């Protein structure tokens, strides 16, 4: 995909020397990725996320007593 167009966004929480940054890359023209074992998901704890998902009629799933929201691509 690197021969094609792409864009990158960085999202950080707190100062970069003591916190983390998530890099989101969008590859134009790529419409599907196979789910594999290279990326399992990203967890962000939020007191609002389930409330907002319910308000948007987004399906809320539960596994082993924990509720989560699944992305359209199947990531949890």
Tab-separated table of N, CA and C in Angstrom:
chain	number	residue	atom	x	y	z
A	1	UNK	N	0.800	-1.214	0.000
A	1	UNK	CA	0.000	0.000	0.000
A	1	UNK	C	0.837	1.270	0.000
A	2	UNK	N	2.158	1.174	0.252
A	2	UNK	CA	2.959	2.390	0.369
A	2	UNK	C	3.214	3.072	-0.966
A	3	UNK	N	2.973	2.385	-2.076
A	3	UNK	CA	3.105	3.023	-3.377
A	3	UNK	C	1.885	3.876	-3.694
A	4	UNK	N	0.835	3.736	-2.909
A	4	UNK	CA	-0.406	4.479	-3.120
A	4	UNK	C	-0.521	5.631	-2.128
A	5	UNK	N	-1.634	6.360	-2.247
A	5	UNK	CA	-1.875	7.486	-1.344
A	5	UNK	C	-2.242	6.972	0.046
A	6	UNK	N	-1.818	7.696	1.081
A	6	UNK	CA	-2.165	7.345	2.447
A	6	UNK	C	-2.144	8.606	3.300
A	7	UNK	N	-2.802	8.551	4.435
A	7	UNK	CA	-2.771	9.667	5.378
A	7	UNK	C	-2.561	9.108	6.780
A	8	UNK	N	-2.021	9.945	7.655
A	8	UNK	CA	-1.687	9.502	8.997
A	8	UNK	C	-2.162	10.534	10.010
A	9	UNK	N	-2.722	10.051	11.112
A	9	UNK	CA	-3.160	10.897	12.216
A	9	UNK	C	-2.578	10.345	13.503
A	10	UNK	N	-2.087	11.221	14.349
A	10	UNK	CA	-1.534	10.816	15.639
A	10	UNK	C	-2.484	11.301	16.737
A	11	UNK	N	-2.797	10.404	17.678
A	11	UNK	CA	-3.663	10.747	18.805
A	11	UNK	C	-2.895	10.439	20.079
A	12	UNK	N	-2.738	11.432	20.936
A	12	UNK	CA	-1.986	11.226	22.167
A	12	UNK	C	-2.784	11.604	23.395
A	13	UNK	N	-2.404	11.006	24.502
A	13	UNK	CA	-3.028	11.289	25.786
A	13	UNK	C	-1.924	11.670	26.764
A	14	UNK	N	-1.819	12.930	27.090
A	14	UNK	CA	-0.790	13.370	28.029
A	14	UNK	C	0.520	13.678	27.327
A	15	UNK	N	1.525	14.104	28.096
A	15	UNK	CA	2.832	14.440	27.530
A	15	UNK	C	3.479	13.223	26.862
A	16	UNK	N	4.093	13.430	25.723
A	16	UNK	CA	4.624	12.298	24.951
A	16	UNK	C	5.794	11.587	25.623
A	17	UNK	N	6.471	12.234	26.559
A	17	UNK	CA	7.591	11.551	27.214
A	17	UNK	C	7.141	10.599	28.328
A	18	UNK	N	5.871	10.686	28.753
A	18	UNK	CA	5.380	9.789	29.804
A	18	UNK	C	4.103	9.047	29.423
A	19	UNK	N	3.551	9.323	28.252
A	19	UNK	CA	2.308	8.694	27.815
A	19	UNK	C	2.504	8.081	26.427
A	20	UNK	N	1.448	7.578	25.869
A	20	UNK	CA	1.550	6.911	24.576
A	20	UNK	C	0.872	7.716	23.477
A	21	UNK	N	1.152	7.332	22.251
A	21	UNK	CA	0.525	7.918	21.073
A	21	UNK	C	0.044	6.780	20.189
A	22	UNK	N	-1.140	6.929	19.638
A	22	UNK	CA	-1.674	5.960	18.689
A	22	UNK	C	-1.557	6.573	17.304
A	23	UNK	N	-0.996	5.831	16.380
A	23	UNK	CA	-0.868	6.288	15.000
A	23	UNK	C	-1.925	5.578	14.172
A	24	UNK	N	-2.812	6.350	13.562
A	24	UNK	CA	-3.851	5.805	12.698
A	24	UNK	C	-3.477	6.102	11.255
A	25	UNK	N	-3.372	5.077	10.443
A	25	UNK	CA	-3.012	5.243	9.038
A	25	UNK	C	-4.161	4.775	8.164
A	26	UNK	N	-4.538	5.597	7.188
A	26	UNK	CA	-5.573	5.229	6.227
A	26	UNK	C	-4.910	5.076	4.868
A	27	UNK	N	-5.046	3.907	4.271
A	27	UNK	CA	-4.493	3.644	2.944
A	27	UNK	C	-5.617	3.748	1.919
A	28	UNK	N	-5.572	4.772	1.089
A	28	UNK	CA	-6.599	4.970	0.073
A	28	UNK	C	-6.563	3.824	-0.929
A	29	UNK	N	-7.736	3.375	-1.331
A	29	UNK	CA	-7.827	2.308	-2.319
A	29	UNK	C	-7.819	0.914	-1.716
A	30	UNK	N	-7.467	0.782	-0.447
A	30	UNK	CA	-7.508	-0.520	0.220
A	30	UNK	C	-8.889	-0.636	0.856
A	31	UNK	N	-9.672	-1.597	0.419
A	31	UNK	CA	-11.043	-1.707	0.912
A	31	UNK	C	-11.231	-2.800	1.950
A	32	UNK	N	-10.224	-3.667	2.135
A	32	UNK	CA	-10.409	-4.775	3.064
A	32	UNK	C	-9.053	-5.277	3.556
A	33	UNK	N	-8.976	-5.575	4.829
A	33	UNK	CA	-7.813	-6.233	5.412
A	33	UNK	C	-8.284	-7.533	6.049
A	34	UNK	N	-7.514	-8.574	5.902
A	34	UNK	CA	-7.829	-9.835	6.561
A	34	UNK	C	-7.538	-9.693	8.052
A	35	UNK	N	-8.472	-10.153	8.885
A	35	UNK	CA	-8.218	-10.160	10.320
A	35	UNK	C	-7.194	-11.238	10.619
A	36	UNK	N	-6.176	-10.878	11.356
A	36	UNK	CA	-5.122	-11.833	11.681
A	36	UNK	C	-4.703	-11.699	13.121
A	37	UNK	N	-3.466	-12.051	13.395
A	37	UNK	CA	-2.989	-11.978	14.772
A	37	UNK	C	-2.011	-10.835	14.996
A	38	UNK	N	-1.935	-9.892	14.064
A	38	UNK	CA	-0.988	-8.796	14.211
A	38	UNK	C	-1.542	-7.640	15.037
A	39	UNK	N	-2.841	-7.435	15.029
A	39	UNK	CA	-3.456	-6.355	15.802
A	39	UNK	C	-4.714	-6.911	16.438
A	40	UNK	N	-4.770	-6.896	17.749
A	40	UNK	CA	-5.914	-7.476	18.447
A	40	UNK	C	-6.967	-6.450	18.817
A	41	UNK	N	-6.603	-5.205	18.967
A	41	UNK	CA	-7.571	-4.184	19.315
A	41	UNK	C	-6.932	-3.072	20.112
A	42	UNK	N	-7.737	-2.102	20.438
A	42	UNK	CA	-7.295	-0.951	21.206
A	42	UNK	C	-8.345	-0.704	22.270
A	43	UNK	N	-7.941	-0.613	23.509
A	43	UNK	CA	-8.887	-0.405	24.601
A	43	UNK	C	-8.687	0.978	25.193
A	44	UNK	N	-9.765	1.729	25.221
A	44	UNK	CA	-9.781	3.031	25.875
A	44	UNK	C	-10.949	3.001	26.845
A	45	UNK	N	-10.673	3.175	28.112
A	45	UNK	CA	-11.727	3.158	29.117
A	45	UNK	C	-12.394	4.521	29.151
A	46	UNK	N	-13.722	4.514	29.090
A	46	UNK	CA	-14.468	5.760	29.078
A	46	UNK	C	-15.800	5.560	29.785
A	47	UNK	N	-16.169	6.508	30.621
A	47	UNK	CA	-17.465	6.426	31.290
A	47	UNK	C	-18.605	6.780	30.344
A	48	UNK	N	-18.304	7.350	29.202
A	48	UNK	CA	-19.322	7.787	28.250
A	48	UNK	C	-19.507	6.848	27.062
A	49	UNK	N	-18.547	5.987	26.775
A	49	UNK	CA	-18.572	5.236	25.518
A	49	UNK	C	-19.798	4.342	25.365
A	50	UNK	N	-20.157	3.581	26.384
A	50	UNK	CA	-21.323	2.703	26.269
A	50	UNK	C	-22.615	3.505	26.190
A	51	UNK	N	-22.676	4.606	26.925
A	51	UNK	CA	-23.859	5.462	26.885
A	51	UNK	C	-24.049	6.054	25.482
A	52	UNK	N	-22.964	6.514	24.888
A	52	UNK	CA	-23.050	7.098	23.544
A	52	UNK	C	-23.349	6.039	22.488
A	53	UNK	N	-22.782	4.849	22.657
A	53	UNK	CA	-23.066	3.761	21.717
A	53	UNK	C	-24.541	3.391	21.768
A	54	UNK	N	-25.103	3.310	22.961
A	54	UNK	CA	-26.524	2.985	23.104
A	54	UNK	C	-27.393	4.070	22.476
A	55	UNK	N	-27.023	5.338	22.666
A	55	UNK	CA	-27.788	6.446	22.091
A	55	UNK	C	-27.753	6.420	20.568
A	56	UNK	N	-26.672	5.888	20.002
A	56	UNK	CA	-26.530	5.804	18.541
A	56	UNK	C	-27.029	4.466	17.992
A	57	UNK	N	-27.655	3.656	18.852
A	57	UNK	CA	-28.126	2.320	18.462
A	57	UNK	C	-27.003	1.431	17.950
A	58	UNK	N	-25.795	1.617	18.476
A	58	UNK	CA	-24.652	0.777	18.108
A	58	UNK	C	-24.690	-0.467	18.987
A	59	UNK	N	-24.482	-1.653	18.426
A	59	UNK	CA	-24.561	-2.867	19.246
A	59	UNK	C	-23.475	-2.923	20.325
A	60	UNK	N	-23.902	-3.197	21.538
A	60	UNK	CA	-22.992	-3.362	22.674
A	60	UNK	C	-22.921	-4.851	22.979
A	61	UNK	N	-21.725	-5.387	22.985
A	61	UNK	CA	-21.531	-6.819	23.193
A	61	UNK	C	-20.950	-7.067	24.576
A	62	UNK	N	-21.042	-8.319	25.016
A	62	UNK	CA	-20.509	-8.676	26.327
A	62	UNK	C	-19.769	-9.999	26.232
A	63	UNK	N	-18.613	-10.055	26.891
A	63	UNK	CA	-17.799	-11.271	26.912
A	63	UNK	C	-17.106	-11.364	28.267
A	64	UNK	N	-17.260	-12.479	28.925
A	64	UNK	CA	-16.637	-12.710	30.239
A	64	UNK	C	-16.959	-11.601	31.240
A	65	UNK	N	-18.179	-11.100	31.195
A	65	UNK	CA	-18.607	-10.076	32.140
A	65	UNK	C	-18.212	-8.660	31.787
A	66	UNK	N	-17.493	-8.459	30.681
A	66	UNK	CA	-17.089	-7.119	30.251
A	66	UNK	C	-17.865	-6.724	29.009
A	67	UNK	N	-18.335	-5.494	28.983
A	67	UNK	CA	-19.041	-4.979	27.813
A	67	UNK	C	-18.043	-4.263	26.918
A	68	UNK	N	-18.286	-4.358	25.606
A	68	UNK	CA	-17.398	-3.702	24.653
A	68	UNK	C	-18.161	-3.336	23.395
A	69	UNK	N	-17.560	-2.471	22.616
A	69	UNK	CA	-18.103	-2.037	21.335
A	69	UNK	C	-17.177	-2.576	20.262
A	70	UNK	N	-17.753	-3.157	19.236
A	70	UNK	CA	-16.946	-3.735	18.160
A	70	UNK	C	-16.960	-2.809	16.948
A	71	UNK	N	-15.801	-2.602	16.361
A	71	UNK	CA	-15.679	-1.756	15.174
A	71	UNK	C	-16.299	-2.455	13.968
A	72	UNK	N	-16.670	-1.693	12.933
A	72	UNK	CA	-17.258	-2.311	11.745
A	72	UNK	C	-16.373	-3.380	11.112
A	73	UNK	N	-15.058	-3.267	11.237
A	73	UNK	CA	-14.155	-4.254	10.657
A	73	UNK	C	-13.987	-5.506	11.495
A	74	UNK	N	-14.646	-5.570	12.651
A	74	UNK	CA	-14.571	-6.750	13.492
A	74	UNK	C	-13.615	-6.641	14.657
A	75	UNK	N	-12.920	-5.509	14.763
A	75	UNK	CA	-12.004	-5.331	15.891
A	75	UNK	C	-12.786	-4.966	17.142
A	76	UNK	N	-12.307	-5.428	18.298
A	76	UNK	CA	-12.974	-5.145	19.573
A	76	UNK	C	-12.270	-4.006	20.270
